[in-house]
XYZ file of N, CA and C in Angstrom:
657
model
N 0.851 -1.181 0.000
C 0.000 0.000 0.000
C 0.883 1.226 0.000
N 0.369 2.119 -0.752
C 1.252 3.511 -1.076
C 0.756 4.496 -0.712
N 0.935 5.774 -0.605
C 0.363 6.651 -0.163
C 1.610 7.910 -1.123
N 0.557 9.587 -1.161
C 1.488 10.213 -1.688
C 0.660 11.164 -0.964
N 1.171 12.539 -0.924
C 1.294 13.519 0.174
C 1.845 14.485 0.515
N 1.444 15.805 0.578
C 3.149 16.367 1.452
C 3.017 15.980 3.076
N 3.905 16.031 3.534
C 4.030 15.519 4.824
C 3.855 16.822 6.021
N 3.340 16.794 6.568
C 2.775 18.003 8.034
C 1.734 19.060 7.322
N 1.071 18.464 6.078
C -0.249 19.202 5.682
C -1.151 18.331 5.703
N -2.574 18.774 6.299
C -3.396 18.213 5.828
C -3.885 18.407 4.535
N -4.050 16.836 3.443
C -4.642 17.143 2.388
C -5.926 17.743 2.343
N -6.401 18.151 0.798
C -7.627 18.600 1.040
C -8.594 17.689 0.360
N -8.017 16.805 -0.205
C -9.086 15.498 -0.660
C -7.657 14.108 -0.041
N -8.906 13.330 0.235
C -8.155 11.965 0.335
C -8.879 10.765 -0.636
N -7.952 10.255 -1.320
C -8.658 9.071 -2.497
C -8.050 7.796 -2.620
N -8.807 6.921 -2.315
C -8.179 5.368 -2.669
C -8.304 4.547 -3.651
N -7.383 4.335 -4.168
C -7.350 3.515 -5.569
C -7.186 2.299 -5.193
N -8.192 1.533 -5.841
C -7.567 -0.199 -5.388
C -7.823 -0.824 -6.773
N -6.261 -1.223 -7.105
C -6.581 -1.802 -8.967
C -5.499 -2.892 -8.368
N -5.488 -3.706 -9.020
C -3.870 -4.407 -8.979
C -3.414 -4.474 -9.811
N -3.018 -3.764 -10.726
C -2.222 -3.455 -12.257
C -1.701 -2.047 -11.295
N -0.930 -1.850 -11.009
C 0.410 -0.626 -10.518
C 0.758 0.325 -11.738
N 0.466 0.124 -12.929
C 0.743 0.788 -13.870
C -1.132 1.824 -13.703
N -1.584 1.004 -13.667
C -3.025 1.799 -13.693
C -3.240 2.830 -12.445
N -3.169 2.127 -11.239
C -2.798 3.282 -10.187
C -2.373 4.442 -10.293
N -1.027 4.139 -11.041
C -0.090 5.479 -11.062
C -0.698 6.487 -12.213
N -1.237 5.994 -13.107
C -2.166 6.741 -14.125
C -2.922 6.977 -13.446
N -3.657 6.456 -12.674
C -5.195 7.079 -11.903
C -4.936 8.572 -11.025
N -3.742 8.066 -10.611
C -3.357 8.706 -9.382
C -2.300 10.214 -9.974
N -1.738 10.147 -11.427
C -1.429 10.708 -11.936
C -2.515 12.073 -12.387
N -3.350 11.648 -13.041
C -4.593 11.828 -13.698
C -5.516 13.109 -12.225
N -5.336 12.827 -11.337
C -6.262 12.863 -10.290
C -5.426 14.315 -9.543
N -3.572 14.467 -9.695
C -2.996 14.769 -8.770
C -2.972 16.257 -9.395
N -3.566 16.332 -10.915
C -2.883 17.059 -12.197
C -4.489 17.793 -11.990
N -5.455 17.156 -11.653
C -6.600 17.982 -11.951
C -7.222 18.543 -10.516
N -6.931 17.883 -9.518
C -7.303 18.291 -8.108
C -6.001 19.112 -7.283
N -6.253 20.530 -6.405
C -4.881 20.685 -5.602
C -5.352 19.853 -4.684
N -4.010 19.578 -3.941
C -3.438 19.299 -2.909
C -4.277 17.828 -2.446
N -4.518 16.848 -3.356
C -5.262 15.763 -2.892
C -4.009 14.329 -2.684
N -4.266 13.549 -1.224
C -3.980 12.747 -1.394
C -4.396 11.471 -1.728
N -3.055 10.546 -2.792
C -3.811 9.398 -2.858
C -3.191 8.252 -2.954
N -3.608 7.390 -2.464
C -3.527 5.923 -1.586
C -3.557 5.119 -2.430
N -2.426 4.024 -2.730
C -2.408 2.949 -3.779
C -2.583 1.513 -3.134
N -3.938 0.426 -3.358
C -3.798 -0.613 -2.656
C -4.032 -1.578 -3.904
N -3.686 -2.646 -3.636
C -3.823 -3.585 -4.585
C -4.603 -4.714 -4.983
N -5.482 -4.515 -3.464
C -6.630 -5.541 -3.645
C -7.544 -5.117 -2.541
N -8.588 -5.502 -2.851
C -9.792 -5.097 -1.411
C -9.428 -5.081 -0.008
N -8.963 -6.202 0.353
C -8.246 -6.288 1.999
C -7.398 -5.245 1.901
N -6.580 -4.619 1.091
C -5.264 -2.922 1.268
C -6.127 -2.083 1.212
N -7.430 -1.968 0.868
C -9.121 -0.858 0.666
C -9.104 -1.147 1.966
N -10.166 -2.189 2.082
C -10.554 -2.276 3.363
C -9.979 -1.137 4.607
N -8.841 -1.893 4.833
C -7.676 -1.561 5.759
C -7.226 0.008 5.830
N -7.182 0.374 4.805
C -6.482 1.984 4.500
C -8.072 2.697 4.903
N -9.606 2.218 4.647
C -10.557 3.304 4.877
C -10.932 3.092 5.963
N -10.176 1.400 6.682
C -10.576 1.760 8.460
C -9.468 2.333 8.990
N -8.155 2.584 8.824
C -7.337 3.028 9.103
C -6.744 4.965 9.356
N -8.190 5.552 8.445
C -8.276 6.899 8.388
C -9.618 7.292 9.093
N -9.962 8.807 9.301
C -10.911 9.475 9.787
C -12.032 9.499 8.876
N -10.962 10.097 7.600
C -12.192 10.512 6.373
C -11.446 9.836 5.325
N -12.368 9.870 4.450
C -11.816 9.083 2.981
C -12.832 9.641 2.251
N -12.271 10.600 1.135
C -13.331 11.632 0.413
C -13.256 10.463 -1.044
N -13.126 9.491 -1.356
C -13.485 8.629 -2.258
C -13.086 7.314 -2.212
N -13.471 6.328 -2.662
C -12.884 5.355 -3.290
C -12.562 4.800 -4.630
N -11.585 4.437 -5.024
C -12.016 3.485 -6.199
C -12.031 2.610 -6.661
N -12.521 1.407 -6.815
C -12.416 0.240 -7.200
C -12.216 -0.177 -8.576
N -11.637 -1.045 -8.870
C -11.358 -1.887 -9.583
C -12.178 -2.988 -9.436
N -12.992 -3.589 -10.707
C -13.953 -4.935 -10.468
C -13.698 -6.197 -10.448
N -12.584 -5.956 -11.301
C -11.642 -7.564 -11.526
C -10.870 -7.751 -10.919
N -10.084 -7.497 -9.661
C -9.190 -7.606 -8.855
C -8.960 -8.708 -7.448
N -8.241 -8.905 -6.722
C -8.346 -9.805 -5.935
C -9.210 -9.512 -4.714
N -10.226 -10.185 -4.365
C -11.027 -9.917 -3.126
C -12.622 -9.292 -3.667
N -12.697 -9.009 -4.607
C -13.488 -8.819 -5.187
C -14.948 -9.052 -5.058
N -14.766 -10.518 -6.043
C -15.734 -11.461 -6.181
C -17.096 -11.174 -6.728
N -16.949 -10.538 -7.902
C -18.075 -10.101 -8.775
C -18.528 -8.760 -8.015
N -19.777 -8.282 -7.350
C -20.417 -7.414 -6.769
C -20.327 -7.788 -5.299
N -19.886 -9.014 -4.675
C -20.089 -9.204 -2.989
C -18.550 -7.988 -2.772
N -17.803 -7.992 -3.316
C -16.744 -6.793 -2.717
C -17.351 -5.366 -2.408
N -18.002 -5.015 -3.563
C -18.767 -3.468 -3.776
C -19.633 -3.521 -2.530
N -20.654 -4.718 -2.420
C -21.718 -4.613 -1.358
C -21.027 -4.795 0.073
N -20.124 -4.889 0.248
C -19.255 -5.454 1.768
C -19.288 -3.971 1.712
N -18.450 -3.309 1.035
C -17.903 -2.149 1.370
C -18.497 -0.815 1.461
N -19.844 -1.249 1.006
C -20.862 -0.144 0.489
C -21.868 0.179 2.159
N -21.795 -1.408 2.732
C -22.737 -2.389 4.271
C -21.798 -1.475 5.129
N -20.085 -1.588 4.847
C -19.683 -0.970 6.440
C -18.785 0.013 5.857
N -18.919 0.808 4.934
C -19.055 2.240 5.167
C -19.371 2.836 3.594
N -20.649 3.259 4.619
C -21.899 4.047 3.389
C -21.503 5.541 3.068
N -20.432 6.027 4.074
C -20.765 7.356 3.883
C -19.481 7.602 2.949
N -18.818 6.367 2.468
C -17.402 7.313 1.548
C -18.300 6.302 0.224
N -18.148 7.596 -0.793
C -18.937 7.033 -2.424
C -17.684 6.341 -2.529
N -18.119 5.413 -3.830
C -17.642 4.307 -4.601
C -17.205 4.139 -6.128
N -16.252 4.531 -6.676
C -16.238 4.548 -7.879
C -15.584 3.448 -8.814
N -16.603 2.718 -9.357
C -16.163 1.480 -9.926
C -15.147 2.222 -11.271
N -13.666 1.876 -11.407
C -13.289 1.897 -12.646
C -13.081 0.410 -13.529
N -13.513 0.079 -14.542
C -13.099 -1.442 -15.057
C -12.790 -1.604 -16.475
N -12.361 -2.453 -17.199
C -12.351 -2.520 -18.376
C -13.383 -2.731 -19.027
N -14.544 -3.546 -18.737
C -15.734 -3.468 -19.335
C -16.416 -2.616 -19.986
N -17.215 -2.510 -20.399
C -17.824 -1.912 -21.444
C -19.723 -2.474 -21.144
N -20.182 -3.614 -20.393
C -21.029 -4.079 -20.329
C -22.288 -3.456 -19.995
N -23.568 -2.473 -20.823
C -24.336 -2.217 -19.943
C -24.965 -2.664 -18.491
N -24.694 -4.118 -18.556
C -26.014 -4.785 -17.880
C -24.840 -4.921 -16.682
N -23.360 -4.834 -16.687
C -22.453 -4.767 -15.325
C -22.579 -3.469 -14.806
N -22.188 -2.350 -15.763
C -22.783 -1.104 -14.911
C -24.133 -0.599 -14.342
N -24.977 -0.998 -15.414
C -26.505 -0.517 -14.180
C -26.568 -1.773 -13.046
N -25.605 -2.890 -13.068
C -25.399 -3.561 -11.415
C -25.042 -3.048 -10.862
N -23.600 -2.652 -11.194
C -22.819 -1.985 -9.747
C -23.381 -0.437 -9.532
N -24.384 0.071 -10.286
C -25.005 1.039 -9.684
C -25.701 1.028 -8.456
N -26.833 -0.132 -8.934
C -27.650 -1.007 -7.991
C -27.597 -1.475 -7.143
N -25.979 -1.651 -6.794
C -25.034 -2.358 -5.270
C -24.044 -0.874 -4.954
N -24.863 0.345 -5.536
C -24.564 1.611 -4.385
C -23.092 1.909 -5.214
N -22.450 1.767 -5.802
C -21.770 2.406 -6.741
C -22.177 3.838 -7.248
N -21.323 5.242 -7.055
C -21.601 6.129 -7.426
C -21.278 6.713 -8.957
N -20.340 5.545 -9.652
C -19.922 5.685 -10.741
C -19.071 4.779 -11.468
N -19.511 4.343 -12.430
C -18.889 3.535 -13.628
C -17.945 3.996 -14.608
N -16.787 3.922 -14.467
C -15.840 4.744 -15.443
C -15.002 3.523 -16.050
N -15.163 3.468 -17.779
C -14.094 2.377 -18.595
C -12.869 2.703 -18.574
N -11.737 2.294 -18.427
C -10.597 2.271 -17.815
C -10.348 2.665 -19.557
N -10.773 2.464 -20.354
C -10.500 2.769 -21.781
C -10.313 4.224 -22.371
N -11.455 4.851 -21.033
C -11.491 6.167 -21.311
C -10.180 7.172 -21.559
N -10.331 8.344 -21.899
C -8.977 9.596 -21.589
C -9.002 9.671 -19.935
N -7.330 10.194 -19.803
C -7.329 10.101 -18.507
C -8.646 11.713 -17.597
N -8.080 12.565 -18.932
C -9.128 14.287 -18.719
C -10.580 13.736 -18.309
N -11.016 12.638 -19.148
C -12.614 11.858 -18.885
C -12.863 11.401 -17.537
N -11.531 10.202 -17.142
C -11.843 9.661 -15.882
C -11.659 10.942 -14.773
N -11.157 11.421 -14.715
C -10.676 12.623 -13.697
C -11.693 13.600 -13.674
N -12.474 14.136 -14.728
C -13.482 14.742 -14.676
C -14.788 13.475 -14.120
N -14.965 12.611 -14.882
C -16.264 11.757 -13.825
C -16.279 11.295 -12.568
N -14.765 11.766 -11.812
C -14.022 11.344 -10.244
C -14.303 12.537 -9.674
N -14.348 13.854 -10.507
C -14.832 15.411 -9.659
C -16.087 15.029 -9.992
N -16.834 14.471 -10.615
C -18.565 14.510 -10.661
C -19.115 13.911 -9.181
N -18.280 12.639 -8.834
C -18.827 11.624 -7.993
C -18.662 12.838 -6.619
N -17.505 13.226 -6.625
C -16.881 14.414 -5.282
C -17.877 14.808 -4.946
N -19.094 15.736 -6.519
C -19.379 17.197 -6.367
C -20.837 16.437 -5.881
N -21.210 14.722 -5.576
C -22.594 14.521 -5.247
C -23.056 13.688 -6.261
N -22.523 13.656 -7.480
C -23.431 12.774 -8.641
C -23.349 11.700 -9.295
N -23.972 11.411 -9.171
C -23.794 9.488 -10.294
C -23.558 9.740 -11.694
N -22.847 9.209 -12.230
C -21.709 9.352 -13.502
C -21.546 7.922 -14.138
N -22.072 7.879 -15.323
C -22.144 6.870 -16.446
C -21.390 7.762 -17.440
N -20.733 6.189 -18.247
C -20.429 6.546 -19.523
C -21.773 7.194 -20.389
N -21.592 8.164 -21.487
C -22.197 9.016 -22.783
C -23.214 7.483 -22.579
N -22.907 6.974 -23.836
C -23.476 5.973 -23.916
C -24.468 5.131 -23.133
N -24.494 5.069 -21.954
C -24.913 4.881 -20.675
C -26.390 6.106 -20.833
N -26.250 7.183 -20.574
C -27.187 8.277 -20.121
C -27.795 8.650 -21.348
N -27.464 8.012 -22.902
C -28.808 7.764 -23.900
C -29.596 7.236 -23.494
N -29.048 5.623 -23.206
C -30.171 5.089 -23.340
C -30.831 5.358 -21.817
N -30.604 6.132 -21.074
C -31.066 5.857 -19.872
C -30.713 6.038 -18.673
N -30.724 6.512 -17.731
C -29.997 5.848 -16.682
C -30.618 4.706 -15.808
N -29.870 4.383 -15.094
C -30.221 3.145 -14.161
C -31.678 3.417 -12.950
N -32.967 3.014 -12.785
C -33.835 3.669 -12.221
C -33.383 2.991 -10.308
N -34.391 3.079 -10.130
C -34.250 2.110 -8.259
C -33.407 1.018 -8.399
N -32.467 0.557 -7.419
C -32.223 -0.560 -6.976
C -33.260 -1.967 -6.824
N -32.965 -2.344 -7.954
C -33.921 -4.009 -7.799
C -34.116 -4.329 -6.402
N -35.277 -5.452 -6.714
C -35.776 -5.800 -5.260
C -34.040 -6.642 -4.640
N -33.619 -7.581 -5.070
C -32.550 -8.236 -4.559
C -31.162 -7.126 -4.076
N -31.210 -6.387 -5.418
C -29.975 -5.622 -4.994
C -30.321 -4.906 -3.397
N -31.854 -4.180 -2.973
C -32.382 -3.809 -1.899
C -32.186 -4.806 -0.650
N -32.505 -6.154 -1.055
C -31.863 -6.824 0.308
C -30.860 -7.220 0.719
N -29.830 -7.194 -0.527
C -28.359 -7.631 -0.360
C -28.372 -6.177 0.307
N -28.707 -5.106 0.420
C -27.974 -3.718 1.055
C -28.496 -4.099 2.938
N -29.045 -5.023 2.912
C -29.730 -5.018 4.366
C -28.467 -5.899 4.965
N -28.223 -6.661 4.424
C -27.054 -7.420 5.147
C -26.211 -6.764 5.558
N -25.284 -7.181 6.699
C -24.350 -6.604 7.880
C -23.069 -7.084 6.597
N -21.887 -6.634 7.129
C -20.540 -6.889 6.145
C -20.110 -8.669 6.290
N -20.408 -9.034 7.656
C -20.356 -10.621 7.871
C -21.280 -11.371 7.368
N -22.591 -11.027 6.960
C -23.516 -11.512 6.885
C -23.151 -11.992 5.313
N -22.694 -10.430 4.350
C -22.023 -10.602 2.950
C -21.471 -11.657 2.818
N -20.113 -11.862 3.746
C -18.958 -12.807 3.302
C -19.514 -14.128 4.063
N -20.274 -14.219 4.753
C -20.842 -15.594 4.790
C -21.835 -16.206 3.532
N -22.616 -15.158 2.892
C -23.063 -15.366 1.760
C -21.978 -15.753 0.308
N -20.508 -15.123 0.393
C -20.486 -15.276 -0.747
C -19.398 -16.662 -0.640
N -19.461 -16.740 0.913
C -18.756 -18.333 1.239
C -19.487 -19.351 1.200
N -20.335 -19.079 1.249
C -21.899 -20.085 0.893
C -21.929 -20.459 -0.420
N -22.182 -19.565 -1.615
C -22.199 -19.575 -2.668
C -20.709 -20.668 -3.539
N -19.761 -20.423 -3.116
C -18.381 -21.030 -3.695
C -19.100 -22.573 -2.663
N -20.009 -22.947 -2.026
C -19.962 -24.301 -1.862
C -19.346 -24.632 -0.703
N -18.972 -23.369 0.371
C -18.589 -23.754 1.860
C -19.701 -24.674 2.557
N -19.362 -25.503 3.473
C -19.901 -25.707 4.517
C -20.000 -24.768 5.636
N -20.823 -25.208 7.087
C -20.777 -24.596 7.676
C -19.556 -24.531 9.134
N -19.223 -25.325 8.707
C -17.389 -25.465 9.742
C -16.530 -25.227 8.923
N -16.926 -24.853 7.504
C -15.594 -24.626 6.544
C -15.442 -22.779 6.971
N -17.069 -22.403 6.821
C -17.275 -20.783 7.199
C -16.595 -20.567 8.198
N -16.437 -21.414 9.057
C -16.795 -21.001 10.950
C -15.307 -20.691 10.817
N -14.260 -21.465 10.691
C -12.747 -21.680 10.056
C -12.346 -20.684 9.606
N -12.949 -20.123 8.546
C -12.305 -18.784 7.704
C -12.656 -17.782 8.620
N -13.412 -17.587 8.985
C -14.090 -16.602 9.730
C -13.397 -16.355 11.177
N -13.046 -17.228 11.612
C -12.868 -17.411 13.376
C -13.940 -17.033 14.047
N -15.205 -17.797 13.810
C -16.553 -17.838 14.756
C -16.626 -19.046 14.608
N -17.475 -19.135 15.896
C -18.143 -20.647 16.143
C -19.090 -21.203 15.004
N -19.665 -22.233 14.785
C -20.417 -22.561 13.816
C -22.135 -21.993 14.613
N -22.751 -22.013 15.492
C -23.492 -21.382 16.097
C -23.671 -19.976 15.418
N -22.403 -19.065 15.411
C -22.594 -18.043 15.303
C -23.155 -17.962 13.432
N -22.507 -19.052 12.559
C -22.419 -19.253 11.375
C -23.901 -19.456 11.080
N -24.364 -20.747 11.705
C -26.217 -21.000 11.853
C -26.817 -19.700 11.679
N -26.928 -18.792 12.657
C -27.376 -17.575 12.846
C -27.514 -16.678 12.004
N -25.985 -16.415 11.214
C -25.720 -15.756 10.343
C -26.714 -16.492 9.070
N -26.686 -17.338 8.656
C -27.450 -18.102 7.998
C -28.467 -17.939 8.011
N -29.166 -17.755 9.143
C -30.714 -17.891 9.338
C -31.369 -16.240 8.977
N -30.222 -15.308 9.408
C -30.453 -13.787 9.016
C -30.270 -13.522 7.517
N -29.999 -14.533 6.587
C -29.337 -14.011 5.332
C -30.726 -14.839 4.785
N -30.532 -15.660 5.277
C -32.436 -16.639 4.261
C -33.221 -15.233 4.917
N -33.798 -14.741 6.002
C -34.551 -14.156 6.305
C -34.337 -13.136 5.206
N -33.528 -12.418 5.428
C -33.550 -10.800 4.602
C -33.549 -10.788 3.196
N -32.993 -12.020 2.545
C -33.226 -12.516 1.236
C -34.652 -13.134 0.978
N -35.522 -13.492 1.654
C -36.801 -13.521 1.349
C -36.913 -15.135 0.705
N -35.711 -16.511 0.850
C -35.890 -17.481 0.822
C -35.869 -18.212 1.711
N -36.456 -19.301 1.453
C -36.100 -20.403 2.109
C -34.864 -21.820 2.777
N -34.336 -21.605 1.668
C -33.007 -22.503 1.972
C -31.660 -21.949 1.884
N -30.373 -22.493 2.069
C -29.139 -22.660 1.822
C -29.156 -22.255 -0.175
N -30.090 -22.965 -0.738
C -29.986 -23.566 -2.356
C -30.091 -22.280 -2.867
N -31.448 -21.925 -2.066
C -32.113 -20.742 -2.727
C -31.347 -19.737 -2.806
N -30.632 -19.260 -1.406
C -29.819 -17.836 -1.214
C -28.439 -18.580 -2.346
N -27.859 -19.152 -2.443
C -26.724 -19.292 -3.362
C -27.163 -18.971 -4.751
N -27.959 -19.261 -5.310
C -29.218 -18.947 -6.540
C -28.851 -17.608 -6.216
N -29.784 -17.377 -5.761
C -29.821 -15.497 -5.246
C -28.306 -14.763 -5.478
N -27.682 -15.603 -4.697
C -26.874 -14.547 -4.766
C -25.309 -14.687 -5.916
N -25.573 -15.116 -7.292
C -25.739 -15.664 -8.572
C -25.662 -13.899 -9.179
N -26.317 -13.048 -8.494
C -26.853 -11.728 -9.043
C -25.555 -11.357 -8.977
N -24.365 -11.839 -7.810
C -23.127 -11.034 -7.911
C -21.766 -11.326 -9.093
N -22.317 -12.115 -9.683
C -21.471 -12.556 -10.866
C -21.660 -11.811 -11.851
N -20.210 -11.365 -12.695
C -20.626 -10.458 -13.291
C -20.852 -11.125 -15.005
């Protein structure tokens, strides 16, 4: 994890990049340093260096993600991070091009979809849009439309706690419930529970069903 800065100022923006291509960072972070004063910004390389760096600060005036990266895991990364902390926006950057991936990660609380294909003047201007309050699609994107409410599913995946997420998306890959308890360091009790809150708020019935369900995070 990197960080850039002057040292005994406070910045006046703080921004986290999490790509794992280091060449892209430094463009992001290039891109970002050239159009904003005095902002700092934070290079991590996978969700757990996110994670860590936005519990590790006071404020964090953005994020940005990367979709394909390690820790990820389709949309359960976006929704973990979106569950335990709502108040710093989210800016998906990716190589895609996919309508039907960006009006998702809108839908899982993403404040903006930017193609990594773009000019760097493009991404840096749709990174001051997200700052100034606004949701930001590619051109193309805001013809046909923008993205309306959050689907009913995307609405209950937002109800889940951040444990509740990663027990879901350990469920889904085909964990058991002492395989969870293991990764996790909780009892299997606590795992049951967790279980029983994730069928509830998902509105099914089984183990089968919520893995089905949660199918929505694949991109």
């Amino acid at each position: 994890m990197t960080g850039t800065g002057k040292a005994g100022t406070e910045p006046a923006l703080t921004i986290i990049i999490a790509d794992d291509h280091p060449l892209v960072r430094e463009a992001l972070g290039q891109a970002l340093r050239q159009a904003m004063a005095g902002v700092e910004v934070i290079g991590c390389s996978d969700l757990k260096e996110a994670v860590a760096a936005l519990e590790a600060r006071e404020a964090v005036d953005l994020l940005i993600l990367d979709l394909d990266m390690p820790g990820m895991d389709g949309f359960s990364g976006l929704a973990t991070v979106r569950a335990s902390h709502s108040a710093v926006p989210v800016a998906i950057v990716s190589s895609t091009r996919e309508p039907a991936v960006m009006r998702r990660a809108i839908e899982f609380g993403a404040a903006a979809f930017v193609p990594k294909s773009a000019a760097l003047e493009t991404i840096a201007s749709a990174l001051q849009s997200v700052l100034d309050g606004e949701v930001w699609l590619p051109p193309e994107m805001e013809e046909g439309g923008a993205p309306g409410m959050p689907d009913d599913f995307a609405r209950r995946v937002a109800e889940l706690t951040p444990q509740q997420l990663r027990v879901l998306t350990l469920l889904s890959k085909g964990k058991l419930n002492k395989q969870i308890a293991h990764e996790l360091s909780v009892g299997e009790a606590t795992v049951k529970a967790h279980v029983t809150a994730i069928l509830k708020k998902l509105g099914v019935r089984s183990r089968t069903q919520a893995v089905i369900a949660a199918r929505h995070f694949s991109i």
